[in-house]
C-alpha positions as a Python dict, from the first residue, in 0.01 Angstrom:
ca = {
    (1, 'X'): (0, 0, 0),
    (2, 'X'): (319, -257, 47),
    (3, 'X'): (100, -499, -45),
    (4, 'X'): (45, -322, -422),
    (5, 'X'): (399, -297, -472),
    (6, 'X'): (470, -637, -421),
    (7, 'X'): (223, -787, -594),
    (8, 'X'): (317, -494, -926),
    (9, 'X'): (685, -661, -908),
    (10, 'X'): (521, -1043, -893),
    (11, 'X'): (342, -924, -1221),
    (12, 'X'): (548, -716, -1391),
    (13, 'X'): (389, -333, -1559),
    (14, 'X'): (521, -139, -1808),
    (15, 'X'): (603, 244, -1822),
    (16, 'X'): (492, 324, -2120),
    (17, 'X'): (433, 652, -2353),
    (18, 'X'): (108, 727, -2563),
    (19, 'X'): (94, 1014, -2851),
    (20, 'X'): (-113, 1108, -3113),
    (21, 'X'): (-439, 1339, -3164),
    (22, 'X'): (-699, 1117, -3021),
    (23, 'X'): (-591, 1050, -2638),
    (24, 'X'): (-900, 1109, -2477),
    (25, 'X'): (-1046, 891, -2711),
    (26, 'X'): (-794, 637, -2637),
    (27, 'X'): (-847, 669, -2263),
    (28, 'X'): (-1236, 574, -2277),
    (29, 'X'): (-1194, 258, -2462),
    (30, 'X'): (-934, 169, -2241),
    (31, 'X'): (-1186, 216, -1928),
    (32, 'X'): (-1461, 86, -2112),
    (33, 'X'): (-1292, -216, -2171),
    (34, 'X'): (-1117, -219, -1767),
    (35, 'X'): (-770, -106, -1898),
    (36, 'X'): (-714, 29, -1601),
    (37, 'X'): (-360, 298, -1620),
    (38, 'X'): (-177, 455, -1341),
    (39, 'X'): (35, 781, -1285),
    (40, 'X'): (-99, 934, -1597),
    (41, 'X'): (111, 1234, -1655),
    (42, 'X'): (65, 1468, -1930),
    (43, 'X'): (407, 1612, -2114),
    (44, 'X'): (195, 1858, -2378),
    (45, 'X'): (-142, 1809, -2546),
    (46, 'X'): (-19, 1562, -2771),
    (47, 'X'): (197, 1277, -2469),
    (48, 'X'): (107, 1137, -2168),
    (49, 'X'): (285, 876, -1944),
    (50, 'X'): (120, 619, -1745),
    (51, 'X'): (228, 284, -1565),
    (52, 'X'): (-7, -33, -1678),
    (53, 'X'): (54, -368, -1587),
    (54, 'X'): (229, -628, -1834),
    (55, 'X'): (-107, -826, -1902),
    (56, 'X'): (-322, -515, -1987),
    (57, 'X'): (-49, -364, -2237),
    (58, 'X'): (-81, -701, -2448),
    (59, 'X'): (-481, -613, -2448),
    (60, 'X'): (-392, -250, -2614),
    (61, 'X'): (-353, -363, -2938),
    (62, 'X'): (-726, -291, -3082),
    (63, 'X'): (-728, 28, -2925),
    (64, 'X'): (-418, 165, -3067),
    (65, 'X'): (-540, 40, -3409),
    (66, 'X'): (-905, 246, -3389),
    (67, 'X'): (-743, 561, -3266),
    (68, 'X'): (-402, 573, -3432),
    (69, 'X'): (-202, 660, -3086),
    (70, 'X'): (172, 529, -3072),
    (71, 'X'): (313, 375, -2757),
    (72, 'X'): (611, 381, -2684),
    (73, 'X'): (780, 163, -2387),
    (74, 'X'): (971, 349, -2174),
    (75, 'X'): (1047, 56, -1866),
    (76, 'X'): (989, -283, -1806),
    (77, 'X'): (947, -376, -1439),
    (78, 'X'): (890, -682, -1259),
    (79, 'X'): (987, -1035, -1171),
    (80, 'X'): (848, -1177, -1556),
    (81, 'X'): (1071, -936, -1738),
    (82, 'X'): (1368, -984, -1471),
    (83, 'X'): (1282, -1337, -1607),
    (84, 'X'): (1282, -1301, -1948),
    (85, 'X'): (1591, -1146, -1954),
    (86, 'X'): (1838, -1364, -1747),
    (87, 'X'): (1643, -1716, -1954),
    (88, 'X'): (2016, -1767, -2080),
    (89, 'X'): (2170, -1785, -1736),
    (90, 'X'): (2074, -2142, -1626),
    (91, 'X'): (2358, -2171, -1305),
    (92, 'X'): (2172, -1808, -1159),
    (93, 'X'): (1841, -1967, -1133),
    (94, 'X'): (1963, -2331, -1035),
    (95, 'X'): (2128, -2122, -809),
    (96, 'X'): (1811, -1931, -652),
    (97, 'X'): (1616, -2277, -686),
    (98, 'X'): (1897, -2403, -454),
    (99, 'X'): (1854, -2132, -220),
    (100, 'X'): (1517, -2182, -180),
    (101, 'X'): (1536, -2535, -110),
    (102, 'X'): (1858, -2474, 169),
    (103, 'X'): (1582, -2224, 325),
    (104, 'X'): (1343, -2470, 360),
    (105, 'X'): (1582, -2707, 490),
    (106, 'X'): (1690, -2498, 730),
    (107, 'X'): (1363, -2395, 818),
    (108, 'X'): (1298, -2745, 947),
    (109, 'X'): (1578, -2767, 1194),
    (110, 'X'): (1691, -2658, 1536),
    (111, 'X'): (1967, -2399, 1514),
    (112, 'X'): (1981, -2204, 1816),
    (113, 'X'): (1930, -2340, 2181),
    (114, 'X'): (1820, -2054, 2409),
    (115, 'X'): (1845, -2116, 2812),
    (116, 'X'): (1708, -1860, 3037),
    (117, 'X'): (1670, -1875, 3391),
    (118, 'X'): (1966, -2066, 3522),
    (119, 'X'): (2177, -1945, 3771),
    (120, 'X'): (2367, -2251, 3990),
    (121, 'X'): (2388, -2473, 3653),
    (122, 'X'): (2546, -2279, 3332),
    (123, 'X'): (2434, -2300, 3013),
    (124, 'X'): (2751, -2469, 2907),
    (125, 'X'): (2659, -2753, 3102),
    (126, 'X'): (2294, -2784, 3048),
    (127, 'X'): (2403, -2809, 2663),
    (128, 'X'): (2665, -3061, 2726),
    (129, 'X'): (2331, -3270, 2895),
    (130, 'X'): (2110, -3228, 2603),
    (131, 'X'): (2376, -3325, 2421),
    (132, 'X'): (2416, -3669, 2600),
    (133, 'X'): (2042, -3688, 2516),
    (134, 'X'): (2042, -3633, 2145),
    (135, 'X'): (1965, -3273, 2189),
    (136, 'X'): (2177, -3063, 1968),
    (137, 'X'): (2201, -2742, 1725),
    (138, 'X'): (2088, -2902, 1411),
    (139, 'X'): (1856, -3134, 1435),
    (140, 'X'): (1546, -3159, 1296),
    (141, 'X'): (1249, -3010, 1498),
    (142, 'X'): (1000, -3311, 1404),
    (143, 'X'): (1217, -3515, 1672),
    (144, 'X'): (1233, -3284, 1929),
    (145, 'X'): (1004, -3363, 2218),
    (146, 'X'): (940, -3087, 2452),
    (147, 'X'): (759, -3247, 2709),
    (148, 'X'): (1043, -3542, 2704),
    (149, 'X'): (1312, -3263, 2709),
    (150, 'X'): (1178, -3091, 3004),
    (151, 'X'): (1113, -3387, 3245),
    (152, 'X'): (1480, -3532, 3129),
    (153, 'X'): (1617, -3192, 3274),
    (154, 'X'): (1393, -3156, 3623),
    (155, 'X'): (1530, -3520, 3654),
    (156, 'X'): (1895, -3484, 3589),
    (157, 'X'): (1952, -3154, 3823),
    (158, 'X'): (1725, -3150, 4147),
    (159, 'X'): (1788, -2779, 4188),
    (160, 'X'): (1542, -2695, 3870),
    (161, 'X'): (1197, -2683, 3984),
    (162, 'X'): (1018, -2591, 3696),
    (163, 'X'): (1151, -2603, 3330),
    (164, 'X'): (952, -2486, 2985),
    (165, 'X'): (1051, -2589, 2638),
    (166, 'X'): (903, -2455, 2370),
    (167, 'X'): (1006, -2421, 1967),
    (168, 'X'): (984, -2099, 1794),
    (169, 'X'): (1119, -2057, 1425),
    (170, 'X'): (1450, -2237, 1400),
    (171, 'X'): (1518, -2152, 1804),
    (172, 'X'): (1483, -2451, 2125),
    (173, 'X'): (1421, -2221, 2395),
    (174, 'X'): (1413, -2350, 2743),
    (175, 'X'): (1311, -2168, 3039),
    (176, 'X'): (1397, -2272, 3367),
    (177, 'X'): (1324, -2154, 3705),
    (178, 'X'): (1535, -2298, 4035),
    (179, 'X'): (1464, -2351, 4402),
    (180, 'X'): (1585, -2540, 4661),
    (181, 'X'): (1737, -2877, 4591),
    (182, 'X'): (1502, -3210, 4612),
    (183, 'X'): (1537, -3424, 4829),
    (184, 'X'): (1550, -3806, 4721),
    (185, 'X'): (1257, -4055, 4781),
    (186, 'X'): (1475, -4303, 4981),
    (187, 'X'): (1579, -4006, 5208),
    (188, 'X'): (1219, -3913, 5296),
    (189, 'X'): (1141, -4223, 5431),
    (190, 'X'): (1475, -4282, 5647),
    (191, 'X'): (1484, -4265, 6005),
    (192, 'X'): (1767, -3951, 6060),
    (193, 'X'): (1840, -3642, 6314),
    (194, 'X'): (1974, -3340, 6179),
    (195, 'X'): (2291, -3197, 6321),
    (196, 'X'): (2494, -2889, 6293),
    (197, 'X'): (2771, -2890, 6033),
    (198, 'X'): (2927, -2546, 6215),
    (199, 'X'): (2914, -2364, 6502),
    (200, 'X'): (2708, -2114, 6531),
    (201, 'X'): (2415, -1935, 6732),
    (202, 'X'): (2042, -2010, 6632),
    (203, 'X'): (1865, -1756, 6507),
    (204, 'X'): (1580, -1884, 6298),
    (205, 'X'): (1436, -2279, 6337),
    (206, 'X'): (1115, -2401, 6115),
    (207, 'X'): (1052, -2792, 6212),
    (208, 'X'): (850, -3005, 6033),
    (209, 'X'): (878, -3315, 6155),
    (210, 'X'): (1122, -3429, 6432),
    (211, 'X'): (1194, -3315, 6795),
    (212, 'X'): (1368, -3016, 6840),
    (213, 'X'): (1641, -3032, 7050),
    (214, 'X'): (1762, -2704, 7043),
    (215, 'X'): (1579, -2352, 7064),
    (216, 'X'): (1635, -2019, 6870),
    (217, 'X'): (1899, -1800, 7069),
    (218, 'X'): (2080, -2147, 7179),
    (219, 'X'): (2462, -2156, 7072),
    (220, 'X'): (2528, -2508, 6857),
    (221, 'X'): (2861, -2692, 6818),
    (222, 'X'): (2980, -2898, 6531),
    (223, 'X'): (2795, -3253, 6537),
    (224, 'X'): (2542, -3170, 6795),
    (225, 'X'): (2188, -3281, 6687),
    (226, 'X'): (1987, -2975, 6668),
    (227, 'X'): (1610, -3202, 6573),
    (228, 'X'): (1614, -3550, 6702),
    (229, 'X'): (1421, -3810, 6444),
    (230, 'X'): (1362, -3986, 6766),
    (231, 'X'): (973, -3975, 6936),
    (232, 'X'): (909, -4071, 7266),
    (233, 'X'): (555, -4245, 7290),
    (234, 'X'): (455, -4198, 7653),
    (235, 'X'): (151, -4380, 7833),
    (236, 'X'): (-94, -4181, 8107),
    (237, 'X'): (224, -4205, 8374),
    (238, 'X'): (436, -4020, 8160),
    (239, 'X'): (609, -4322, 8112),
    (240, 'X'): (790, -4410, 7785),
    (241, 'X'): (609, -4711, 7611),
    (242, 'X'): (761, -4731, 7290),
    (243, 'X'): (1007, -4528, 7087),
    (244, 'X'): (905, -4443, 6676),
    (245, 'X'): (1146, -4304, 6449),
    (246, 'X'): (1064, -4052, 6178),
    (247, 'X'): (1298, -3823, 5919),
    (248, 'X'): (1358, -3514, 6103),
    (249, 'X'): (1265, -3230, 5857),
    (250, 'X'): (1340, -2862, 5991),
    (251, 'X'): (1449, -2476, 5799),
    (252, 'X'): (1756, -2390, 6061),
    (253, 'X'): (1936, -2100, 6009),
    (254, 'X'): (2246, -2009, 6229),
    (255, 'X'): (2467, -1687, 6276),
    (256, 'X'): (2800, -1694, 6285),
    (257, 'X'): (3122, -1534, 6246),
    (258, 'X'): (3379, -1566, 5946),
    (259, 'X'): (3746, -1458, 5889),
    (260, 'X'): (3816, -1201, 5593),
    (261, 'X'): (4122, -1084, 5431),
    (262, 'X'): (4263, -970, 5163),
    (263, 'X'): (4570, -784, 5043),
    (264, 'X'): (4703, -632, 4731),
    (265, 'X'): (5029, -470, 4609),
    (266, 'X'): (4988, -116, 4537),
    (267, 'X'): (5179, -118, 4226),
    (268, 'X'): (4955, -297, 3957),
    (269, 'X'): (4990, -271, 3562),
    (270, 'X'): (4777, -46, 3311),
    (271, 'X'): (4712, -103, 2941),
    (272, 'X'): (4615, 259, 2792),
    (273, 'X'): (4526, 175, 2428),
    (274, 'X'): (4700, 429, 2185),
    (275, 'X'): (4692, 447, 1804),
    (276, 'X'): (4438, 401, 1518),
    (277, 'X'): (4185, 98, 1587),
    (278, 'X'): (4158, -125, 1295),
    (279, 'X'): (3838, -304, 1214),
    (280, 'X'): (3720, -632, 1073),
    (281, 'X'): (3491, -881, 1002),
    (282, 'X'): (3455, -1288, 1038),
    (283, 'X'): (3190, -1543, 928),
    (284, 'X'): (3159, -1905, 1076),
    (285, 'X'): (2964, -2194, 1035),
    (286, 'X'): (3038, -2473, 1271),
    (287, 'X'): (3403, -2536, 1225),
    (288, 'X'): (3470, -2381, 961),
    (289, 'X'): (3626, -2019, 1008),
    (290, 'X'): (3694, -1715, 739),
    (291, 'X'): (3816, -1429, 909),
    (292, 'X'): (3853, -1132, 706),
    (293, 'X'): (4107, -906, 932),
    (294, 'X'): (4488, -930, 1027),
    (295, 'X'): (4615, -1145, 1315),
    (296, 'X'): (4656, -895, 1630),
    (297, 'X'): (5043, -864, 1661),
    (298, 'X'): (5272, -813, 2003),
    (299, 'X'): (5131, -542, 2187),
    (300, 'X'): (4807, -551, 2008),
    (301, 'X'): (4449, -711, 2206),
    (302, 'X'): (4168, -774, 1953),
    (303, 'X'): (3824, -757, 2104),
    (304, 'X'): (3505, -939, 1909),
    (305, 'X'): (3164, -905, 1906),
    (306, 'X'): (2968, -1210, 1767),
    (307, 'X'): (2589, -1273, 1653),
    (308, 'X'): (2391, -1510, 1413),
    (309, 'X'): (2268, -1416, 1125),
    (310, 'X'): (1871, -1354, 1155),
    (311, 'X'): (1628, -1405, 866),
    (312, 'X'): (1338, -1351, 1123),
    (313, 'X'): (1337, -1304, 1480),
    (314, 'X'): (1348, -1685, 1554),
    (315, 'X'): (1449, -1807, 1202),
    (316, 'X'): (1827, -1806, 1298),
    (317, 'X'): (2104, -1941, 1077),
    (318, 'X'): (2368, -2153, 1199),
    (319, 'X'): (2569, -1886, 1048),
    (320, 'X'): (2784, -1649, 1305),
    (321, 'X'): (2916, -1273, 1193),
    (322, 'X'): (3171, -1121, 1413),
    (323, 'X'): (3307, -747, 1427),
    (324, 'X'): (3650, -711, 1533),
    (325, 'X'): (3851, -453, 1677),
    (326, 'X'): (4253, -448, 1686),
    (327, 'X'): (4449, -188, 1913),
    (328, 'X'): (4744, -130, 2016),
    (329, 'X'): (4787, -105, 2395),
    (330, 'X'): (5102, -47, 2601),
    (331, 'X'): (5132, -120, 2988),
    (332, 'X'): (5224, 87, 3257),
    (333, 'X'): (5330, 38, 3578),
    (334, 'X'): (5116, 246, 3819),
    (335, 'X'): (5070, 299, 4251),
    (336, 'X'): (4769, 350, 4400),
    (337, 'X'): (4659, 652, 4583),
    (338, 'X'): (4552, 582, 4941),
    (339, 'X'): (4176, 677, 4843),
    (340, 'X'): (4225, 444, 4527),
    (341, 'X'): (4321, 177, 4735),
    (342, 'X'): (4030, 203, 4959),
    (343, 'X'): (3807, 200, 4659),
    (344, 'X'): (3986, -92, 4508),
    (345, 'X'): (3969, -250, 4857),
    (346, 'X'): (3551, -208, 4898),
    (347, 'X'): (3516, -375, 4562),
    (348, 'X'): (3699, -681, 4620),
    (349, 'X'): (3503, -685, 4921),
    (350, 'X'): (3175, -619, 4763),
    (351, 'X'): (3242, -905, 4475),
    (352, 'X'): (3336, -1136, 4794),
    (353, 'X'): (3001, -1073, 4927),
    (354, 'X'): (2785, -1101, 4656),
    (355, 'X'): (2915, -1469, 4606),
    (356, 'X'): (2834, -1553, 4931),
    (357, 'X'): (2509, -1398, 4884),
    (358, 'X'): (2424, -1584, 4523),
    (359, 'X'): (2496, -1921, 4783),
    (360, 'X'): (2210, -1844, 5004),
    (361, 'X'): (2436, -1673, 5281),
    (362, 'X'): (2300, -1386, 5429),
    (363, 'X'): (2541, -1123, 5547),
    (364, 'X'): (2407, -975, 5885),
    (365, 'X'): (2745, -704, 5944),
    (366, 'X'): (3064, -681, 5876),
    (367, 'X'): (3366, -578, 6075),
    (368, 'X'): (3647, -501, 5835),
    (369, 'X'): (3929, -239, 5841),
    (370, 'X'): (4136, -175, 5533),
    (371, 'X'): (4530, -18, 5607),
    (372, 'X'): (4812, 62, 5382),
    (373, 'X'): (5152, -129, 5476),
    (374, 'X'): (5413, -23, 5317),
    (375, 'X'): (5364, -121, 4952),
    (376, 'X'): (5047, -311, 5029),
    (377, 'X'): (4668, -257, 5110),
    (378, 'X'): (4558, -524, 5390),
    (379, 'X'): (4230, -575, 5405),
    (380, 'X'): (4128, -745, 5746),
    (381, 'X'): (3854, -853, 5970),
    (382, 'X'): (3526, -1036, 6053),
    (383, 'X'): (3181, -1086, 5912),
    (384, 'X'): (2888, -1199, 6063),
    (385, 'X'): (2685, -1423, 5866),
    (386, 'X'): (2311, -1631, 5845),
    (387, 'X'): (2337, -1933, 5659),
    (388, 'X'): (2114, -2257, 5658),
    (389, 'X'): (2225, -2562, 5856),
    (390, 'X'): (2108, -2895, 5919),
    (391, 'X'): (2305, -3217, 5793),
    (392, 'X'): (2112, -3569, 5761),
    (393, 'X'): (2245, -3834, 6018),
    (394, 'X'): (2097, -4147, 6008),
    (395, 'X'): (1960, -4315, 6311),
    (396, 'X'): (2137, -4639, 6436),
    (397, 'X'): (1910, -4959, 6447),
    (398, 'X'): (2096, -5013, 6766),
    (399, 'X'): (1920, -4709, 6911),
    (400, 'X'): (1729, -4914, 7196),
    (401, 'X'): (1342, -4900, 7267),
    (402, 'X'): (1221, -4835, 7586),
    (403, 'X'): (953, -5043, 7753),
    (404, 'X'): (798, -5056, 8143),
    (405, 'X'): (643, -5326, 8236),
}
């Protein structure tokens, strides 16, 4: 049914009026000679109304003439007419001809970089990579290479295990999925024991290759090697014949304990917004900047909300509207409560953890009092932790081998 409509405006039809004594007479010839007439509507026995489209009308001529009807033209509808009309105004359609040709244009480029999946590299430094490769909002999509693209990233950070480029519309979307960080080539192949970086008791070891030197429940130090690279080759006496090195490869996680603390003063300063919140609008496209709003003043924060304009889902233009919002605000000096200090207290706390979690630590318990001191809330104590440990020490070539004879 959209389709009709569209293709009626493409067209052009006319709304038209037919009188006179011989209508129904008029109306077979029309079908007998496919006329075809829509939304016939009947004012009295002698009028009717009816929608036709603009290259039937010019075919009524001969039938109006053999039954004497008059037609009047009520509306003219449709892209021909719309035409027809505006022939005069050269700059409007040099101006849509222009349009069209920017839209294709655009259509042809990159204009929106989309990376999902990252978490220990951001996005602004990703782009800042593809731009040192060529990569950048703008370009034109017959030179990107998505295959080249996604090995140039696994190469450049070794935490990215897996990365997916793909081009939809006018967007470069990336998708990228991280593990644990690769180890070089050269490294692989290097003779090394791994040793503890911190002190700590064992509570989980995994070895792959290597001699373990130390057991799960066994407290480390600092330095001590925890998998020796170093293999013993014995003969039937149990006597060392040779000695062969290999790159000690283990998972070792440790448990140890970790200071925490953290105060506060319990006087802190509140903005309570107050007044009428004024509203306004802003268009960019790269550099250049229109805002359409007054600057905030003193006492004012302005607060934006920013999106690109979106033909289609993926046909994004490099064009960027933002809403803004200007309040006035004034600060107040406030104390906390002893239960609002608490609270404030667990959520430091709680955003303390969680970046020790998004490193890999593990947090096993936690041991922390909070106390109000006078005009301050102390937050104090210890928190046991798991974390992964296991540095790379090389093996020295003077390392003897040991032979009986």
């Amino acid at each position: 049914m959209r389709m009709e409509k569209i293709l009626k405006l493409i067209y052009g039809y006319v709304v038209m009026m037919v009188g006179g004594e011989q209508l129904e007479r008029f109306l077979n010839l029309c079908r007998n000679r496919n006329i075809y007439m829509e939304k016939i509507h009947y004012l009295d026995t002698d009028r009717f109304t009816a929608q036709i489209q603009a290259k039937d009308f010019l075919r009524l001529r001969p039938v109006r003439s053999k039954t004497g009807v008059h037609i009047q033209i009520m509306q003219k509808r449709g892209l021909p007419f719309f035409f027809f009309r505006n022939k005069k105004r050269k700059a409007f359609f040099a101006g849509m001809l222009l349009g069209c040709v920017l839209i294709f244009f655009m259509t042809g480029r990159i204009w929106n970089i989309h990376i999902e999946g990252n978490v220990r590299n951001s996005t602004g430094e990703i782009l800042d990579f593809l731009e040192e490769q060529g990569v950048v909002h703008g370009m034109a999509k017959k030179k990107v290479n998505c295959s080249e693209i996604a090995a140039s990233v696994r190469r450049k950070y070794n935490e990215i295990t897996w990365v997916s480029a793909r081009i939809e519309g006018t967007r470069l979307l990336l998708e990228i999925q991280e593990g644990i960080s690769q180890k070089e080539t050269v490294s692989e192949t290097t003779p090394c024991d791994l040793t503890a970086d911190k002190d700590g008791v064992i509570t989980e070891m995994i070895v792959r290759a290597g001699i373990p030197v130390k057991k799960i429940g066994d407290i480390c130090k600092k330095g001590e090697i925890l998998v020796s690279g170093e293999l013993h080759i014995m003969n039937d006496s149990q006597e060392i014949v040779r000695n062969e090195y290999v790159h000690a490869d283990a998972d070792i996680f440790i448990s140890r304990q970790i200071s925490y603390y953290q105060e506060f003063p319990l006087k802190h300063q509140v903005e309570e917004t107050s007044g009428k919140v004024k509203k306004g609008i802003y268009f960019q496209l790269g550099s250049w900047y229109l805002g359409l709003y007054r600057n905030a003043k003193q006492n004012q924060k302005c607060i934006s909300e920013e999106d690109p304009i979106r033909i289609t889902e993926n046909f994004v233009l490099p064009v960027w509207i933002g809403k803004i919002k200007i309040m006035d605000y004034k600060t107040e000096e406030q104390i906390y409560t002893q239960e609002e200090a608490k609270q404030e207290a667990v959520q430091r706390l709680q955003i303390y953890e969680k970046k020790m979690l998004q490193n890999g630590v593990k947090i096993k318990e936690n041991h922390v009092t909070t106390k109000i001191n006078g005009q301050l809330c102390v937050t104090r104590g210890t928190i046991q932790i798991i974390e992964k440990t296991g540095k790379e020490s090389r093996i020295r070539e003077s390392t003897s081998e040991t032979a009986s004879k």
